[in-house]
Short mmCIF file of C-alpha atoms in Angstrom, two decimals:
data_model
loop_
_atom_site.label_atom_id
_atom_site.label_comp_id
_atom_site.label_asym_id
_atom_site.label_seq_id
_atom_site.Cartn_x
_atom_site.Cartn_y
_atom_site.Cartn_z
CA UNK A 70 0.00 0.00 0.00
CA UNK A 71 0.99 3.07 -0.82
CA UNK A 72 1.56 6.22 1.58
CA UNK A 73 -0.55 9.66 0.56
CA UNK A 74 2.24 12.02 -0.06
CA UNK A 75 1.85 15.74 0.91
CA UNK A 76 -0.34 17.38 3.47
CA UNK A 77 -3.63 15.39 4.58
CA UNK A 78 -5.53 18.22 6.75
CA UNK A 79 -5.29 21.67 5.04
CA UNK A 80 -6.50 25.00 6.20
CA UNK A 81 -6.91 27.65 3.68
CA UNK A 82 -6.58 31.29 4.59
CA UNK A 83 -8.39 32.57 1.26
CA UNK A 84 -10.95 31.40 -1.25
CA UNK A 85 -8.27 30.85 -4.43
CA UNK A 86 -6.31 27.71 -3.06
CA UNK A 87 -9.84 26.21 -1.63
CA UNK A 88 -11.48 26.76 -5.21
CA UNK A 89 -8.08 25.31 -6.60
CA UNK A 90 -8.25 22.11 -4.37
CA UNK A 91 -12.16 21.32 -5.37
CA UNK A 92 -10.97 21.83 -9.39
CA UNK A 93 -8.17 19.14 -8.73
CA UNK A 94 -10.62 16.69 -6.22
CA UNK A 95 -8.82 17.26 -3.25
CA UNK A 96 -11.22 19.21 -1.25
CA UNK A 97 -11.41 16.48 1.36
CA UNK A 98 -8.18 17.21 2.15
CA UNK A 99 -9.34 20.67 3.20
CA UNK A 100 -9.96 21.26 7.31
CA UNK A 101 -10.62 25.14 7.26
CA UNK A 102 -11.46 27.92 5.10
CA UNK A 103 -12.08 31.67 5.06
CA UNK A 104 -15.48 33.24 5.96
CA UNK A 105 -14.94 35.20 2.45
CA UNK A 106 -15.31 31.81 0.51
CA UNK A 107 -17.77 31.45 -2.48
CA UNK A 108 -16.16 29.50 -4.96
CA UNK A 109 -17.20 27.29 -4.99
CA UNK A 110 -20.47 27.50 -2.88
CA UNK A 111 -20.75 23.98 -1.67
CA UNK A 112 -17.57 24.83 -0.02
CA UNK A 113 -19.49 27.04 2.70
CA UNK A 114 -21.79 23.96 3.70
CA UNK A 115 -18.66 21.91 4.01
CA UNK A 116 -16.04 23.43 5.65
CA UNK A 117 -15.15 24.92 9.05
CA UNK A 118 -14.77 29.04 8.40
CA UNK A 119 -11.32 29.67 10.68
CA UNK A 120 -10.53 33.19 9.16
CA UNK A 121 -11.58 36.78 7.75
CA UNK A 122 -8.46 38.18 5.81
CA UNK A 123 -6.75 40.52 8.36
CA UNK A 124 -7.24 37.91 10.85
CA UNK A 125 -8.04 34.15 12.15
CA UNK A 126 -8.93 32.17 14.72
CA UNK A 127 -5.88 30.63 16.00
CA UNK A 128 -7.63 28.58 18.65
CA UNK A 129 -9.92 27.15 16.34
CA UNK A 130 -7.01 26.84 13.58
CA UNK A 131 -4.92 24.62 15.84
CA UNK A 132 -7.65 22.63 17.49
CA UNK A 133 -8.18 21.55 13.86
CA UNK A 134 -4.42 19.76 13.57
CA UNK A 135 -3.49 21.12 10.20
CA UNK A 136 -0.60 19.62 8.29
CA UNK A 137 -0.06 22.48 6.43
CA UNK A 138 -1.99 26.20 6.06
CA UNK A 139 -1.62 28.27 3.02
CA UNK A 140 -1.87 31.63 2.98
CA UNK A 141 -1.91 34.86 0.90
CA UNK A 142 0.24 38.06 0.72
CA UNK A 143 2.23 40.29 2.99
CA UNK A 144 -1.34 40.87 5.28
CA UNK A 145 -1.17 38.13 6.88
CA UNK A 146 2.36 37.63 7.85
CA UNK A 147 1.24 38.24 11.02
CA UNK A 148 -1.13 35.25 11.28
CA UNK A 149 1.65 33.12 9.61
CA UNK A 150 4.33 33.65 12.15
CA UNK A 151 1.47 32.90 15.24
CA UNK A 152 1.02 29.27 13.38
CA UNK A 153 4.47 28.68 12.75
CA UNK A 154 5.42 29.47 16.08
CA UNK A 155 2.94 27.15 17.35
CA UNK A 156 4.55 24.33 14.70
CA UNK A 157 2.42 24.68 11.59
CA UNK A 158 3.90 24.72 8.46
CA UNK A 159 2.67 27.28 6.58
CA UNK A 160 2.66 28.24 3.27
CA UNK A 161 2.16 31.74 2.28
CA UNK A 162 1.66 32.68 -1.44
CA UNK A 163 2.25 36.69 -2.61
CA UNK A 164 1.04 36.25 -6.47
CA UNK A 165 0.80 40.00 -7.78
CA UNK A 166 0.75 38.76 -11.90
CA UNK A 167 -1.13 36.08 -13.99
CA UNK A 168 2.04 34.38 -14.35
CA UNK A 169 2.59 34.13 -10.31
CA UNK A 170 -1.13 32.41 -10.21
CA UNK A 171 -0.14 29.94 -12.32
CA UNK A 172 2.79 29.39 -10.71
CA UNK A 173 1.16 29.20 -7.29
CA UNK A 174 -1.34 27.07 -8.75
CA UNK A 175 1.35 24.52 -9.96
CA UNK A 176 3.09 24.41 -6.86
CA UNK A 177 0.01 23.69 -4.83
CA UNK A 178 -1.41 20.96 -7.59
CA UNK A 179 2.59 19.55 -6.74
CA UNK A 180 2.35 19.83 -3.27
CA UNK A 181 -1.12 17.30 -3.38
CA UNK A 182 0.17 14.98 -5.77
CA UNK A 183 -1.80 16.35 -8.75
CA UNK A 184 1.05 18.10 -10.72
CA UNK A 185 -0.07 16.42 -14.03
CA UNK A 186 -3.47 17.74 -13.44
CA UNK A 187 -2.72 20.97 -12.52
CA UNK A 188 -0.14 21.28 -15.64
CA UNK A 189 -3.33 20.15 -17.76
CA UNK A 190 -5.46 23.03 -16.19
CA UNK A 191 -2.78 25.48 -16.72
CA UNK A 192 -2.10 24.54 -20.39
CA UNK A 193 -5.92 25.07 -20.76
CA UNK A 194 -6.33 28.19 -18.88
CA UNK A 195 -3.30 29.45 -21.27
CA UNK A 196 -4.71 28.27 -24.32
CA UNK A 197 -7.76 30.11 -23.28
CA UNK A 198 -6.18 33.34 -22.63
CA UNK A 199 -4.60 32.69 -26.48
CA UNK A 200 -8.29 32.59 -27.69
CA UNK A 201 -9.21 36.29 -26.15
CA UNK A 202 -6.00 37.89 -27.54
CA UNK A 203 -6.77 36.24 -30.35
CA UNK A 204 -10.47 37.71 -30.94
CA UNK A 205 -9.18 40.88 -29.38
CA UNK A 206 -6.27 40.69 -32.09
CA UNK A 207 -9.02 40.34 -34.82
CA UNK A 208 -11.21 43.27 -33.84
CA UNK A 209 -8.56 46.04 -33.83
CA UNK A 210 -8.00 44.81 -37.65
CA UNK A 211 -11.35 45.28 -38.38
CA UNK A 212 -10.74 48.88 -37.13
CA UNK A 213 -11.89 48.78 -33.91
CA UNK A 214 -10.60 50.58 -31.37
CA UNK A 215 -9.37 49.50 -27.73
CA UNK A 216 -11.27 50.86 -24.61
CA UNK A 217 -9.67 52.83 -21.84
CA UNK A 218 -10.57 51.34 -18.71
CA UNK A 219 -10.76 52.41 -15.20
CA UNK A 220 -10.98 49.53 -12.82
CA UNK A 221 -11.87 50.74 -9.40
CA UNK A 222 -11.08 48.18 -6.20
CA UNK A 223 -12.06 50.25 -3.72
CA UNK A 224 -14.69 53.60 -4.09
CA UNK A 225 -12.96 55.89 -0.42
CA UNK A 226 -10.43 56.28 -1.37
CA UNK A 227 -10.13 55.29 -5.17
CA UNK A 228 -8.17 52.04 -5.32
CA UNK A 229 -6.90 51.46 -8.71
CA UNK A 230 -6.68 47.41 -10.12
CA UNK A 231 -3.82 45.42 -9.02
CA UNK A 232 -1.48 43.94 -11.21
CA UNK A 233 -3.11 40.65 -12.30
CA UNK A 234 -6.57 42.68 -13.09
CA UNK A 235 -4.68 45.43 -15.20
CA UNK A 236 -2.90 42.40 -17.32
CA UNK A 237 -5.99 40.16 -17.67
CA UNK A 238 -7.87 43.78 -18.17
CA UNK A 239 -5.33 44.37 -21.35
CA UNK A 240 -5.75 40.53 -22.41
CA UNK A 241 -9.21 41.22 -22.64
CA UNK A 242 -8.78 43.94 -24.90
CA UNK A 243 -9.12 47.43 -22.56
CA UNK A 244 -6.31 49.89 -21.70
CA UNK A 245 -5.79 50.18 -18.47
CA UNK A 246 -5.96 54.22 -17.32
CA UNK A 247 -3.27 53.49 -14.62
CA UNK A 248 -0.80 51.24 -15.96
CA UNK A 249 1.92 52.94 -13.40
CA UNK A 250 -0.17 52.01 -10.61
CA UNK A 251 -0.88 48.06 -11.28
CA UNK A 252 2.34 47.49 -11.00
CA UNK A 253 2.40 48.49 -7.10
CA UNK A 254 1.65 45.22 -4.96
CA UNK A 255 -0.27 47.14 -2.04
CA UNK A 256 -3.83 49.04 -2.19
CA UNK A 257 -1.96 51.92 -0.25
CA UNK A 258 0.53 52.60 -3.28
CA UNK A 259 -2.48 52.12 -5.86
CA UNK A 260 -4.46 55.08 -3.98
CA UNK A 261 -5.96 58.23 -5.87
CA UNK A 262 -5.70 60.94 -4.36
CA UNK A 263 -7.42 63.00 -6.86
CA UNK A 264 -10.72 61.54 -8.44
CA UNK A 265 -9.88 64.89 -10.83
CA UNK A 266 -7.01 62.78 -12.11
CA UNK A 267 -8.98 59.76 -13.01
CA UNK A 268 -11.53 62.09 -14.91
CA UNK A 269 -8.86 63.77 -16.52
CA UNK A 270 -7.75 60.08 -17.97
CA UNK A 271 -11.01 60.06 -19.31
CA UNK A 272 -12.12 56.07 -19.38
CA UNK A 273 -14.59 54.99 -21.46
CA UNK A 274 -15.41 52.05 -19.75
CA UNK A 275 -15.53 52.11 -15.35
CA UNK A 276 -15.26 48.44 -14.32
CA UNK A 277 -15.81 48.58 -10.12
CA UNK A 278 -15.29 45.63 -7.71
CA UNK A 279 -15.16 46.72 -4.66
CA UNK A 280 -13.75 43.88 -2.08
CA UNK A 281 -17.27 42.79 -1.19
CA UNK A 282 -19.20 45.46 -1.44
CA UNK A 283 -21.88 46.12 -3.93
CA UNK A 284 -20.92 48.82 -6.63
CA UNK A 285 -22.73 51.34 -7.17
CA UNK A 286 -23.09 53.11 -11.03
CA UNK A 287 -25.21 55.92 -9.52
CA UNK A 288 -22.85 56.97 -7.09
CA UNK A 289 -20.20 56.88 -9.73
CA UNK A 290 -22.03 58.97 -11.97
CA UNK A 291 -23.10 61.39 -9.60
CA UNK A 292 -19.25 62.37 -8.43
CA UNK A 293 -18.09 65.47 -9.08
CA UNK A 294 -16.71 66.45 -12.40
CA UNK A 295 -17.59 63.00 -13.73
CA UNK A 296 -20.64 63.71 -15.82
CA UNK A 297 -17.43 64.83 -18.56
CA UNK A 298 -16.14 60.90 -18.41
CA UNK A 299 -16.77 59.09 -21.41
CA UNK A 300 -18.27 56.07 -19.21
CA UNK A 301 -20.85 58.12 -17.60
CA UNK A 302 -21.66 59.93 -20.51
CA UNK A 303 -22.33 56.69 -22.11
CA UNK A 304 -23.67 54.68 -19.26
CA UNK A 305 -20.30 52.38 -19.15
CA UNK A 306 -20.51 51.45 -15.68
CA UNK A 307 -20.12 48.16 -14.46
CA UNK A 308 -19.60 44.89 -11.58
CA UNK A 309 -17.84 42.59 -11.52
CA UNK A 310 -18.11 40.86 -8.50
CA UNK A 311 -14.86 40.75 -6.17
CA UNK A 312 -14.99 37.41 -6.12
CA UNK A 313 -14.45 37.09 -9.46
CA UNK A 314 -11.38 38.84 -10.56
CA UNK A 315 -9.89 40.13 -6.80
CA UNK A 316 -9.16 36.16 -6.12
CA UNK A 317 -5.91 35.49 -7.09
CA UNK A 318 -6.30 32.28 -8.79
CA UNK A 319 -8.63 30.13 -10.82
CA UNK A 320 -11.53 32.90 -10.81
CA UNK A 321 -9.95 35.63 -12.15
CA UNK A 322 -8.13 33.41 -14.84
CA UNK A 323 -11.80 32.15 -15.98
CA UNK A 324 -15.13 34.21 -14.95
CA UNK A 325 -12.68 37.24 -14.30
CA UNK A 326 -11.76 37.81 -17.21
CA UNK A 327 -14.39 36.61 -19.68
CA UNK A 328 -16.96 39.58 -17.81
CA UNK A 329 -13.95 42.03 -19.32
CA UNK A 330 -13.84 40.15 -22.13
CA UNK A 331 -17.74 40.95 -22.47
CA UNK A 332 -17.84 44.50 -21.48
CA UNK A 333 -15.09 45.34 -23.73
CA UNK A 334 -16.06 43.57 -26.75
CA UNK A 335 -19.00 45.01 -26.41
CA UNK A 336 -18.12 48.60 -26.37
CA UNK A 337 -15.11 47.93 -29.20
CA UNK A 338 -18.37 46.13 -31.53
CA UNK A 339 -20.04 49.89 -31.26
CA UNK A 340 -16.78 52.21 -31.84
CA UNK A 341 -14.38 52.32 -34.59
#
């Protein structure tokens, strides 16, 4: 008989890496997830919550005898170091780009046994993002033109898109109004300061997901100064929900970015 290689009882700290474990079959490995979990929804029936995002449940955690937690980003080193000073291994991921969720994703299909699997996702979820460039690719020679895009991740202050959103945003076919910004890996960096500025960039397309809470068009439209941005003019407001596309991982490469894929196409089909 053969040993199961790699960690049995797994906690995960955010929704990608639970989602990722159900796509591969190897949620019942899975002990604890986050209270923001959604994808998928049978995973909220299922599963213990043992975390927000700023913070956990240690108790609970540890009562649960994890082999292994992972973990996303620089916000919650803190709640790493309290596990791994109590002996958890821990895993903490900091994917900013498409490329990094792949990469996570490989190493976590790896770390369950399931790198073929994973590499067969992958491949897909490439060939995929081929396909949009590819119909993107095809509408700009027809003469169409390429939208410029605000993507808003947080309404007070204005958040601008993090790096994975602004790339997946351009693979979909949109310019993204603050390039400089996307590349910055924390909200505090990707701040506005001056909603004046984003006017004066003039989108013609406002995508808003704001980390869990509903957008809202009207209260876009009805900011100062804005009823001179192309979007509002042309009622180019829209959701897509957070998450969707603020998940680094299977989400974002899939339903993410086909809803850009949609808007955008949509708006290039009506301008030349």
């Amino acid at each position: 008989m053969t040993t199961a290689l790699g960690p049995q009882r797994i906690v995960c700290l955010t929704e990608e890496t639970t989602e990722w474990l159900y796509l591969l079959g190897q949620e019942h490995r899975i002990v604890g997830i986050s209270g923001y979990t959604v994808r998928p929804r049978r995973a909220r029936e299922e599963k213990p919550k043992v975390s927000a995002f700023l913070s956990a449940k240690i108790d609970k955690i540890l009562a649960l005898e994890p082999d292994c937690v992972f973990g996303f980003s620089d916000l919650q080193a803190d709640i790493a170091a309290e596990l791994v000073r109590a002996g958890v291994q821990v895993t903490v991921f900091n994917q900013r780009s498409v490329e990094q969720i792949l990469s996570m994703l490989y190493q976590v299909a790896a770390t369950v046994g399931c790198a073929d699997a994973g590499l067969a996702w992958i491949d897909a979820a490439r060939a995929r993002l081929d396909g949009i460039r590819a119909a993107v690719r095809a509408l700009q020679a027809a003469g169409k033109r390429r939208p410029r895009v605000f993507f808003e991740e947080w309404d007070d202050p204005h958040i601008s898109g993090i790096r994975w959103v602004s790339e997946l945003l351009g693979i979909a076919g949109g310019d993204d109004v603050f390039p400089e910004l996307a590349a910055m890996p924390l909200g505090k960096d990707r701040i506005i300061a001056e909603g004046a500025e984003i006017v004066r960039r003039n989108p013609d397309i406002v995508i808003g997901s704001w980390c869990g809470k509903k957008f809202r068009p009207e209260k876009v439209a009805a900011r100062p100064g804005w009823q001179e941005v192309d979007a509002v003019k042309n009622g180019q407001l829209f959701e897509i929900k957070s998450a969707d596309i603020l998940q680094p991982g299977p989400a974002a490469l899939t339903d993410g970015v086909d809803q850009m894929h949609r808007i955008v196409t949509d708006w290039m089909a009506r301008h030349g």
